[in-house]
Amino acid sequence: MLQVHRELRAALAAALEALHPGAGERAAFEKPKVAAHGDLAITAALQLAKPLATNPRALAQTLAERLQATEAFARWVAALEIAGPGFINLRLKPAAKQQTVREILSEGERWGRKPPTGQRVIVEFVSANPTGPLHVGHGRQAALGDAICNLLETQGWQVHREFYYNDAGAQIENLTRSVQARARGLKPGDPGWPADAYNGDYIQDIADDFLARKTVQAADRSVTASGDVEDWNGIRDFAVAYLRREQDLDLKAFEVRFDQYYLESSLYGSGRVTETVRRLIEAGHTYEADGALWLRTTRWGDDKDRVMRKSDGSFTYFVPDVAYHVTKWERGFTKAINIQGTDHHGTIARVRAGLQALGIGIPPGYPDYVLHTMVRVVRGGQEVKISKRAGSYVTLRDLIEWTSKDAVRFFLLSRKPDTEYTFDVDLAIQQNNDNPVYYVQYAHARIRSVLAQWGGEEAALAQADLAPLDGEAALALMLELARWPQVMEAAAADFAPHDVAFYLRELAAAYHRYYDAERILVDDERVRLARLALVAATARVLRSGLALLGVSAPDKM
């Protein structure tokens, strides 16, 4: 129905422009809040009534009369109704809705997607410290980042996926100290065990392999252990490489890929951090106080100025973040999106302030942020807080092993990122309609089963006569299919893959209702082919939506 929508929107824009110059830009359709009110709604009369100094309902009547006189509305709209204070509700002809099926079958997976725009965007996500296995929160971030990247690609963006490794700082020192203690035979609770050590069993695994002088191969490095418990640098390098490999395996199991891994340590090694500080000083936005160097971040909306360089000469953690984002800008990414936990909320203002203070042309809202909350895990009615392997949290690998990659992805994307979420392991493995991912996948498998029973050439369905698709359930299903391009566009613009998950559940429900209402493989060939065309189009949209979330669309269940 894309072409239908374009024709109707053009007619609406022309009618609005005639009523009030410039109003054509407001031409838009909404989904009525109550399905019984119609298929589409126009609210322009409510918006224009004040500037035109007229009654909105009377204006709606005038607009409706003009629209009914247009070729597009005469062709595609069955009825226009004025409702409430000035809404215009549209009821589309069956032929308009049937166009959706024709378009989907003709364009396939490309339907609703926009051509490349040449615009580049960098999306940074996961970015876990290489100090332990990926936990469930990292899993939520991985699912979010991957789905947002997929959505942006549907809108023509050239997407670069980046993982920022925090391989410098106190946490790496604690990791090294923990592995060294284990290598010396100490365990958590023993006298001499470091206060800030990591206690998970994975630390013992690293120590054992280090003492055995094994070689670990991560995505970007290969490190062979010296086996010397006094070799601090050797222990650090081996532990970081070991955990990077482990995280690589976690991400592979989750089917998440990255175009680049950027190392925090490289910002120090290349001199970018000190260069950024020098430029901020030269720009006149810093001052010395209490033996520390401060940045006047309050000039750009922060609640207080921030320390850049502490009295001991070390830099605070937001300084390399500023230097890192300068590299994003210099690499040509005019749009940048960071996906992080809500605990990073405080860094937003200071990073943006640092970028503005440099005065190099970076826009004020750079970068964009998507913040997510942590995830509670419930199994057997009880909250699960500890993984033996990790020591203090449930790992992403635990969750995948208990359920499946598909379930983890769909569940973690089924709520807004900033809302609390409880992952119910028992629900995720159920094979019934209460399990949302099963419900959607089953709709696809059900369609594939019908098409397999038919056994014909699906390509021929694009030429089917769709006129028999005039039943209530079929019309409702086609209207739901027609929403898909707008759902993709809005979800990409709002960084909201949960909207895709909601839509897929609604589409699956519409299909299940249709399946129950009309038998598909009927004797009448004309009716049979029309109904097969409808369900084949539905399968394509279900498959496309699931793919954006990183979830498979099985043919059998």
PDB file of C-alpha atoms in Angstrom, residues 67-277:
ATOM      1  CA  LEU A  67     -10.393  15.332  -0.732  1.00  0.00           C
ATOM      2  CA  GLN A  68     -13.403  13.451  -2.058  1.00  0.00           C
ATOM      3  CA  ALA A  69     -13.088  15.404  -5.286  1.00  0.00           C
ATOM      4  CA  THR A  70      -9.523  14.196  -5.915  1.00  0.00           C
ATOM      5  CA  GLU A  71      -8.704  11.274  -8.187  1.00  0.00           C
ATOM      6  CA  ALA A  72      -6.654   9.458  -5.517  1.00  0.00           C
ATOM      7  CA  PHE A  73      -9.380   9.551  -2.868  1.00  0.00           C
ATOM      8  CA  ALA A  74     -12.054   8.563  -5.374  1.00  0.00           C
ATOM      9  CA  ARG A  75      -9.968   5.580  -6.413  1.00  0.00           C
ATOM     10  CA  TRP A  76      -8.842   4.260  -3.038  1.00  0.00           C
ATOM     11  CA  VAL A  77     -11.200   5.576  -0.318  1.00  0.00           C
ATOM     12  CA  ALA A  78     -14.608   4.056   0.294  1.00  0.00           C
ATOM     13  CA  ALA A  79     -15.813   6.598   2.849  1.00  0.00           C
ATOM     14  CA  LEU A  80     -14.788   9.763   4.717  1.00  0.00           C
ATOM     15  CA  GLU A  81     -16.376  10.487   8.093  1.00  0.00           C
ATOM     16  CA  ILE A  82     -16.092  13.551  10.341  1.00  0.00           C
ATOM     17  CA  ALA A  83     -15.746  12.571  13.990  1.00  0.00           C
ATOM     18  CA  GLY A  84     -15.375  14.303  17.330  1.00  0.00           C
ATOM     19  CA  PRO A  85     -14.040  17.879  17.297  1.00  0.00           C
ATOM     20  CA  GLY A  86     -12.620  17.603  13.773  1.00  0.00           C
ATOM     21  CA  PHE A  87     -11.093  14.226  13.007  1.00  0.00           C
ATOM     22  CA  ILE A  88     -11.480  12.810   9.507  1.00  0.00           C
ATOM     23  CA  ASN A  89     -11.641   9.020   9.465  1.00  0.00           C
ATOM     24  CA  LEU A  90     -10.971   7.143   6.229  1.00  0.00           C
ATOM     25  CA  ARG A  91     -12.245   3.740   5.241  1.00  0.00           C
ATOM     26  CA  LEU A  92     -10.184   2.296   2.419  1.00  0.00           C
ATOM     27  CA  LYS A  93     -11.518   0.186  -0.411  1.00  0.00           C
ATOM     28  CA  PRO A  94     -10.471  -3.481  -0.421  1.00  0.00           C
ATOM     29  CA  ALA A  95      -8.407  -2.814  -3.562  1.00  0.00           C
ATOM     30  CA  ALA A  96      -6.235  -0.354  -1.629  1.00  0.00           C
ATOM     31  CA  LYS A  97      -5.400  -2.950   0.992  1.00  0.00           C
ATOM     32  CA  GLN A  98      -4.872  -5.650  -1.616  1.00  0.00           C
ATOM     33  CA  GLN A  99      -2.152  -3.475  -3.177  1.00  0.00           C
ATOM     34  CA  THR A 100      -0.037  -4.219  -0.106  1.00  0.00           C
ATOM     35  CA  VAL A 101       0.075  -7.932  -0.937  1.00  0.00           C
ATOM     36  CA  ARG A 102       1.001  -7.150  -4.540  1.00  0.00           C
ATOM     37  CA  GLU A 103       3.849  -4.859  -3.469  1.00  0.00           C
ATOM     38  CA  ILE A 104       5.288  -7.295  -0.919  1.00  0.00           C
ATOM     39  CA  LEU A 105       5.312 -10.222  -3.328  1.00  0.00           C
ATOM     40  CA  SER A 106       6.837  -8.085  -6.083  1.00  0.00           C
ATOM     41  CA  GLU A 107       9.575  -6.445  -3.993  1.00  0.00           C
ATOM     42  CA  GLY A 108      10.239  -9.201  -1.462  1.00  0.00           C
ATOM     43  CA  GLU A 109      12.581  -8.355   1.414  1.00  0.00           C
ATOM     44  CA  ARG A 110      13.228  -4.898  -0.090  1.00  0.00           C
ATOM     45  CA  TRP A 111       9.648  -3.795   0.481  1.00  0.00           C
ATOM     46  CA  GLY A 112       9.445  -0.740   2.711  1.00  0.00           C
ATOM     47  CA  ARG A 113      13.221  -0.228   2.825  1.00  0.00           C
ATOM     48  CA  LYS A 114      14.796   2.986   1.625  1.00  0.00           C
ATOM     49  CA  PRO A 115      17.709   3.188  -0.833  1.00  0.00           C
ATOM     50  CA  PRO A 116      21.218   4.118   0.401  1.00  0.00           C
ATOM     51  CA  THR A 117      21.493   7.792   1.335  1.00  0.00           C
ATOM     52  CA  GLY A 118      25.282   7.969   1.590  1.00  0.00           C
ATOM     53  CA  GLN A 119      24.986   9.053   5.239  1.00  0.00           C
ATOM     54  CA  ARG A 120      27.293   7.331   7.727  1.00  0.00           C
ATOM     55  CA  VAL A 121      26.561   6.501  11.339  1.00  0.00           C
ATOM     56  CA  ILE A 122      28.696   4.818  13.986  1.00  0.00           C
ATOM     57  CA  VAL A 123      26.959   2.742  16.647  1.00  0.00           C
ATOM     58  CA  GLU A 124      29.010   1.835  19.704  1.00  0.00           C
ATOM     59  CA  PHE A 125      27.617  -0.938  21.867  1.00  0.00           C
ATOM     60  CA  VAL A 126      28.520  -3.666  24.364  1.00  0.00           C
ATOM     61  CA  SER A 127      31.976  -2.132  25.006  1.00  0.00           C
ATOM     62  CA  ALA A 128      32.497  -4.408  27.986  1.00  0.00           C
ATOM     63  CA  ASN A 129      35.648  -4.220  30.060  1.00  0.00           C
ATOM     64  CA  PRO A 130      37.766  -7.330  29.365  1.00  0.00           C
ATOM     65  CA  THR A 131      37.576  -8.315  33.033  1.00  0.00           C
ATOM     66  CA  GLY A 132      34.990 -11.086  32.947  1.00  0.00           C
ATOM     67  CA  PRO A 133      32.308 -12.905  30.951  1.00  0.00           C
ATOM     68  CA  LEU A 134      29.513 -10.895  29.372  1.00  0.00           C
ATOM     69  CA  HIS A 135      26.565 -10.587  31.735  1.00  0.00           C
ATOM     70  CA  VAL A 136      22.848 -10.315  30.970  1.00  0.00           C
ATOM     71  CA  GLY A 137      23.075  -6.514  30.850  1.00  0.00           C
ATOM     72  CA  HIS A 138      25.680  -6.808  28.114  1.00  0.00           C
ATOM     73  CA  GLY A 139      23.268  -9.147  26.351  1.00  0.00           C
ATOM     74  CA  ARG A 140      20.523  -6.532  26.437  1.00  0.00           C
ATOM     75  CA  GLN A 141      22.964  -4.001  25.031  1.00  0.00           C
ATOM     76  CA  ALA A 142      24.156  -6.398  22.314  1.00  0.00           C
ATOM     77  CA  ALA A 143      20.591  -7.119  21.233  1.00  0.00           C
ATOM     78  CA  LEU A 144      19.719  -3.414  21.257  1.00  0.00           C
ATOM     79  CA  GLY A 145      22.803  -2.361  19.333  1.00  0.00           C
ATOM     80  CA  ASP A 146      22.475  -5.026  16.683  1.00  0.00           C
ATOM     81  CA  ALA A 147      18.765  -4.349  16.128  1.00  0.00           C
ATOM     82  CA  ILE A 148      19.263  -0.570  15.980  1.00  0.00           C
ATOM     83  CA  CYS A 149      22.014  -1.050  13.399  1.00  0.00           C
ATOM     84  CA  ASN A 150      19.713  -3.275  11.354  1.00  0.00           C
ATOM     85  CA  LEU A 151      16.914  -0.710  11.546  1.00  0.00           C
ATOM     86  CA  LEU A 152      19.172   2.154  10.476  1.00  0.00           C
ATOM     87  CA  GLU A 153      20.276   0.115   7.481  1.00  0.00           C
ATOM     88  CA  THR A 154      16.641  -0.226   6.379  1.00  0.00           C
ATOM     89  CA  GLN A 155      16.491   3.572   6.187  1.00  0.00           C
ATOM     90  CA  GLY A 156      19.518   3.875   3.923  1.00  0.00           C
ATOM     91  CA  TRP A 157      22.213   4.578   6.520  1.00  0.00           C
ATOM     92  CA  GLN A 158      25.718   3.196   6.083  1.00  0.00           C
ATOM     93  CA  VAL A 159      26.265   1.702   9.531  1.00  0.00           C
ATOM     94  CA  HIS A 160      29.587   1.096  11.297  1.00  0.00           C
ATOM     95  CA  ARG A 161      29.418  -1.188  14.357  1.00  0.00           C
ATOM     96  CA  GLU A 162      32.083  -0.573  16.972  1.00  0.00           C
ATOM     97  CA  PHE A 163      33.128  -2.185  20.258  1.00  0.00           C
ATOM     98  CA  TYR A 164      35.178   0.093  22.531  1.00  0.00           C
ATOM     99  CA  TYR A 165      37.471  -1.964  24.731  1.00  0.00           C
ATOM    100  CA  ASN A 166      38.250  -0.363  28.097  1.00  0.00           C
ATOM    101  CA  ASP A 167      41.596  -2.116  28.343  1.00  0.00           C
ATOM    102  CA  ALA A 168      43.247   0.507  30.552  1.00  0.00           C
ATOM    103  CA  GLY A 169      42.701   1.664  34.108  1.00  0.00           C
ATOM    104  CA  ALA A 170      42.103   0.315  37.598  1.00  0.00           C
ATOM    105  CA  GLN A 171      39.834  -2.564  36.587  1.00  0.00           C
ATOM    106  CA  ILE A 172      42.559  -4.116  34.455  1.00  0.00           C
ATOM    107  CA  GLU A 173      44.948  -3.770  37.371  1.00  0.00           C
ATOM    108  CA  ASN A 174      42.441  -5.583  39.596  1.00  0.00           C
ATOM    109  CA  LEU A 175      42.084  -8.326  36.997  1.00  0.00           C
ATOM    110  CA  THR A 176      45.834  -8.806  36.843  1.00  0.00           C
ATOM    111  CA  ARG A 177      46.076  -8.868  40.628  1.00  0.00           C
ATOM    112  CA  SER A 178      43.247 -11.448  40.801  1.00  0.00           C
ATOM    113  CA  VAL A 179      44.873 -13.809  38.285  1.00  0.00           C
ATOM    114  CA  GLN A 180      48.249 -13.448  39.972  1.00  0.00           C
ATOM    115  CA  ALA A 181      46.713 -14.326  43.353  1.00  0.00           C
ATOM    116  CA  ARG A 182      45.053 -17.437  41.894  1.00  0.00           C
ATOM    117  CA  ALA A 183      48.319 -18.416  40.223  1.00  0.00           C
ATOM    118  CA  ARG A 184      49.957 -18.244  43.650  1.00  0.00           C
ATOM    119  CA  GLY A 185      47.373 -20.661  45.012  1.00  0.00           C
ATOM    120  CA  LEU A 186      45.120 -18.192  46.798  1.00  0.00           C
ATOM    121  CA  LYS A 187      41.334 -18.335  46.688  1.00  0.00           C
ATOM    122  CA  PRO A 188      38.592 -15.875  47.670  1.00  0.00           C
ATOM    123  CA  GLY A 189      38.465 -15.638  51.441  1.00  0.00           C
ATOM    124  CA  ASP A 190      42.064 -16.727  51.973  1.00  0.00           C
ATOM    125  CA  PRO A 191      44.419 -14.459  53.899  1.00  0.00           C
ATOM    126  CA  GLY A 192      46.126 -12.211  51.370  1.00  0.00           C
ATOM    127  CA  TRP A 193      43.317 -12.386  48.824  1.00  0.00           C
ATOM    128  CA  PRO A 194      43.067  -8.871  47.234  1.00  0.00           C
ATOM    129  CA  ALA A 195      40.164  -6.788  48.513  1.00  0.00           C
ATOM    130  CA  ASP A 196      39.014  -5.673  45.039  1.00  0.00           C
ATOM    131  CA  ALA A 197      39.682  -8.971  43.288  1.00  0.00           C
ATOM    132  CA  TYR A 198      37.329 -10.756  40.914  1.00  0.00           C
ATOM    133  CA  ASN A 199      36.034 -13.926  42.576  1.00  0.00           C
ATOM    134  CA  GLY A 200      34.553 -15.962  39.760  1.00  0.00           C
ATOM    135  CA  ASP A 201      35.856 -19.411  38.821  1.00  0.00           C
ATOM    136  CA  TYR A 202      36.914 -18.026  35.442  1.00  0.00           C
ATOM    137  CA  ILE A 203      39.859 -16.332  37.201  1.00  0.00           C
ATOM    138  CA  GLN A 204      41.149 -19.771  38.216  1.00  0.00           C
ATOM    139  CA  ASP A 205      40.780 -20.940  34.616  1.00  0.00           C
ATOM    140  CA  ILE A 206      42.910 -18.022  33.420  1.00  0.00           C
ATOM    141  CA  ALA A 207      45.542 -18.681  36.082  1.00  0.00           C
ATOM    142  CA  ASP A 208      45.706 -22.389  35.237  1.00  0.00           C
ATOM    143  CA  ASP A 209      46.225 -21.682  31.544  1.00  0.00           C
ATOM    144  CA  PHE A 210      48.801 -19.007  32.337  1.00  0.00           C
ATOM    145  CA  LEU A 211      50.791 -21.418  34.487  1.00  0.00           C
ATOM    146  CA  ALA A 212      50.511 -24.032  31.719  1.00  0.00           C
ATOM    147  CA  ARG A 213      52.026 -21.481  29.312  1.00  0.00           C
ATOM    148  CA  LYS A 214      49.167 -21.785  26.882  1.00  0.00           C
ATOM    149  CA  THR A 215      48.496 -19.519  23.919  1.00  0.00           C
ATOM    150  CA  VAL A 216      45.214 -17.654  23.536  1.00  0.00           C
ATOM    151  CA  GLN A 217      44.004 -16.292  20.230  1.00  0.00           C
ATOM    152  CA  ALA A 218      41.580 -13.354  20.385  1.00  0.00           C
ATOM    153  CA  ALA A 219      40.151 -11.506  17.403  1.00  0.00           C
ATOM    154  CA  ASP A 220      43.096  -9.120  17.161  1.00  0.00           C
ATOM    155  CA  ARG A 221      45.923 -10.689  19.146  1.00  0.00           C
ATOM    156  CA  SER A 222      47.699 -13.869  20.095  1.00  0.00           C
ATOM    157  CA  VAL A 223      49.388 -14.110  23.505  1.00  0.00           C
ATOM    158  CA  THR A 224      51.495 -16.949  24.896  1.00  0.00           C
ATOM    159  CA  ALA A 225      51.786 -17.135  28.679  1.00  0.00           C
ATOM    160  CA  SER A 226      55.186 -17.035  30.323  1.00  0.00           C
ATOM    161  CA  GLY A 227      54.050 -19.062  33.337  1.00  0.00           C
ATOM    162  CA  ASP A 228      55.985 -16.731  35.667  1.00  0.00           C
ATOM    163  CA  VAL A 229      53.763 -15.572  38.538  1.00  0.00           C
ATOM    164  CA  GLU A 230      55.959 -12.483  38.969  1.00  0.00           C
ATOM    165  CA  ASP A 231      55.499 -11.440  35.328  1.00  0.00           C
ATOM    166  CA  TRP A 232      52.942  -8.682  35.964  1.00  0.00           C
ATOM    167  CA  ASN A 233      52.801  -7.401  32.388  1.00  0.00           C
ATOM    168  CA  GLY A 234      52.674 -10.933  31.038  1.00  0.00           C
ATOM    169  CA  ILE A 235      49.775 -11.854  33.339  1.00  0.00           C
ATOM    170  CA  ARG A 236      47.897  -8.687  32.353  1.00  0.00           C
ATOM    171  CA  ASP A 237      48.331  -9.235  28.612  1.00  0.00           C
ATOM    172  CA  PHE A 238      47.377 -12.907  28.857  1.00  0.00           C
ATOM    173  CA  ALA A 239      44.309 -12.242  31.036  1.00  0.00           C
ATOM    174  CA  VAL A 240      43.015  -9.504  28.748  1.00  0.00           C
ATOM    175  CA  ALA A 241      43.513 -11.663  25.643  1.00  0.00           C
ATOM    176  CA  TYR A 242      41.866 -14.643  27.391  1.00  0.00           C
ATOM    177  CA  LEU A 243      38.770 -12.676  28.302  1.00  0.00           C
ATOM    178  CA  ARG A 244      38.595 -10.980  24.930  1.00  0.00           C
ATOM    179  CA  ARG A 245      38.482 -14.440  23.371  1.00  0.00           C
ATOM    180  CA  GLU A 246      35.753 -15.468  25.814  1.00  0.00           C
ATOM    181  CA  GLN A 247      33.718 -12.399  24.938  1.00  0.00           C
ATOM    182  CA  ASP A 248      34.254 -13.101  21.244  1.00  0.00           C
ATOM    183  CA  LEU A 249      32.762 -16.561  21.809  1.00  0.00           C
ATOM    184  CA  ASP A 250      29.794 -15.077  23.688  1.00  0.00           C
ATOM    185  CA  LEU A 251      29.109 -12.614  20.885  1.00  0.00           C
ATOM    186  CA  LYS A 252      29.467 -15.329  18.259  1.00  0.00           C
ATOM    187  CA  ALA A 253      26.911 -17.470  20.103  1.00  0.00           C
ATOM    188  CA  PHE A 254      24.622 -14.424  20.160  1.00  0.00           C
ATOM    189  CA  GLU A 255      25.323 -13.816  16.453  1.00  0.00           C
ATOM    190  CA  VAL A 256      26.506 -10.254  16.953  1.00  0.00           C
ATOM    191  CA  ARG A 257      29.254  -8.878  14.758  1.00  0.00           C
ATOM    192  CA  PHE A 258      31.377  -5.736  14.823  1.00  0.00           C
ATOM    193  CA  ASP A 259      33.225  -3.856  12.113  1.00  0.00           C
ATOM    194  CA  GLN A 260      35.915  -2.633  14.471  1.00  0.00           C
ATOM    195  CA  TYR A 261      37.260  -3.086  17.995  1.00  0.00           C
ATOM    196  CA  TYR A 262      38.691   0.178  19.303  1.00  0.00           C
ATOM    197  CA  LEU A 263      41.119   0.031  22.218  1.00  0.00           C
ATOM    198  CA  GLU A 264      41.100   2.627  24.987  1.00  0.00           C
ATOM    199  CA  SER A 265      44.831   1.981  25.439  1.00  0.00           C
ATOM    200  CA  SER A 266      45.447   3.204  21.890  1.00  0.00           C
ATOM    201  CA  LEU A 267      44.181   6.646  22.859  1.00  0.00           C
ATOM    202  CA  TYR A 268      46.964   6.880  25.433  1.00  0.00           C
ATOM    203  CA  GLY A 269      49.608   5.224  23.285  1.00  0.00           C
ATOM    204  CA  SER A 270      48.920   7.509  20.319  1.00  0.00           C
ATOM    205  CA  GLY A 271      48.968  10.636  22.472  1.00  0.00           C
ATOM    206  CA  ARG A 272      45.333  11.476  21.682  1.00  0.00           C
ATOM    207  CA  VAL A 273      44.381  11.899  25.345  1.00  0.00           C
ATOM    208  CA  THR A 274      47.195  14.354  26.114  1.00  0.00           C
ATOM    209  CA  GLU A 275      46.532  16.146  22.814  1.00  0.00           C
ATOM    210  CA  THR A 276      42.846  16.541  23.694  1.00  0.00           C
ATOM    211  CA  VAL A 277      43.734  17.980  27.096  1.00  0.00           C
TER     212      VAL A 277
END
